[in-house]
């Protein structure tokens, strides 16, 4: 008797089942996953509750057999954790574990452990953004009546909080010029100074801070913390803590994440006591990272070494091209011998990262023509992703919405300065793109 197409006889079904069961790919002792209600929970069984409760309350318990560990840490989306007893609440707070994701999350801890290992610190914490890391650190370690010494220029968000927000809490500040000898910091220390803040390489002009000397200065002072934003280098190229710096900061949005698909920040500490002080502020202020972003960040860090090598080799070639171009007045890249702090960069950086500052002839107009006429490089803020980005600080990140022209120029952010984040494309393609965009700057604009 012929069967219609798609119809399988009972005998044929049994044959298929026996093939699956006998296959080496499956164990005869495996059973379908069951919820805890199906197995019974302290005498409560699935038949004791309605489907409404089954839908909300069924949980899968661990399968039998030897325990295994996921090669990639899972994303723990759960906001809260099931306790075995009331006493476990205080026990976890005292001994460690998870109660509520604002207080701790396995996915976040996984990336903290990796960052701390890269940094060589005593503990790391991850934050929802780079500015969350910076602002939490400033609020944690400074109080009304304190004084901070900061390099100028600096990241625009840092400048904003130092100039416009900290004074509302009675916290004073003094700026020193980026790239200055560390002794300049010492000259501005007052009896109420509690923090020395530096960036290296500096945003956006690529000035370099001598980390060894900065660390020595901090250790020579009582009750003064040193914090360094090393975002432009990454911990792969420039570990900070080993120089005696108290706190290393990174915007993980940039090189650590590396793919322009997350916003995050991190702090790494030179002592466990600093870490413990900070985690109280982080959990209370609610500036922790989401576990989903933590997973993306962890994935990005896995390729950090090979990306930083490519970013750096590309940037070296592009910087050398720009330095010879007649429409470029000056190039600031730590890998160029012409950089004022080139020798310091060689001492403390493995290689020189992917960030370039270039002064374009023609001032604001010359800089704008360049950034608006690139075709492969993208006009966008941020940095550190696999794609090359360019921006014009005088009209964008450090523009009139944040700084007066006088303040901007005093920090060395000139009218024609452009900031370029070199990606991992073919460097010859990037050079061709910049070359054609520079060609569009008219001679009468250059003057």
Short mmCIF file of C-alpha atoms in Angstrom, two decimals, residues 63 77 99 156 163 173 175 178 184 295 318 320 344 371 378 423 440:
data_model
loop_
_atom_site.label_atom_id
_atom_site.label_comp_id
_atom_site.label_asym_id
_atom_site.label_seq_id
_atom_site.Cartn_x
_atom_site.Cartn_y
_atom_site.Cartn_z
CA UNK A 63 20.69 18.87 34.99
CA UNK A 77 19.87 39.68 33.13
CA UNK A 99 21.39 39.62 46.01
CA UNK A 156 35.10 67.69 27.64
CA UNK A 163 34.26 73.78 36.09
CA UNK A 173 40.11 73.39 41.09
CA UNK A 175 44.32 73.85 35.89
CA UNK A 178 48.90 69.41 29.59
CA UNK A 184 53.90 72.12 37.77
CA UNK A 295 29.19 40.96 28.00
CA UNK A 318 49.03 58.32 8.73
CA UNK A 320 54.01 60.51 9.04
CA UNK A 344 58.41 59.94 27.73
CA UNK A 371 36.39 66.88 8.30
CA UNK A 378 33.64 59.15 9.37
CA UNK A 423 40.81 52.49 12.77
CA UNK A 440 39.70 70.59 -1.20
#
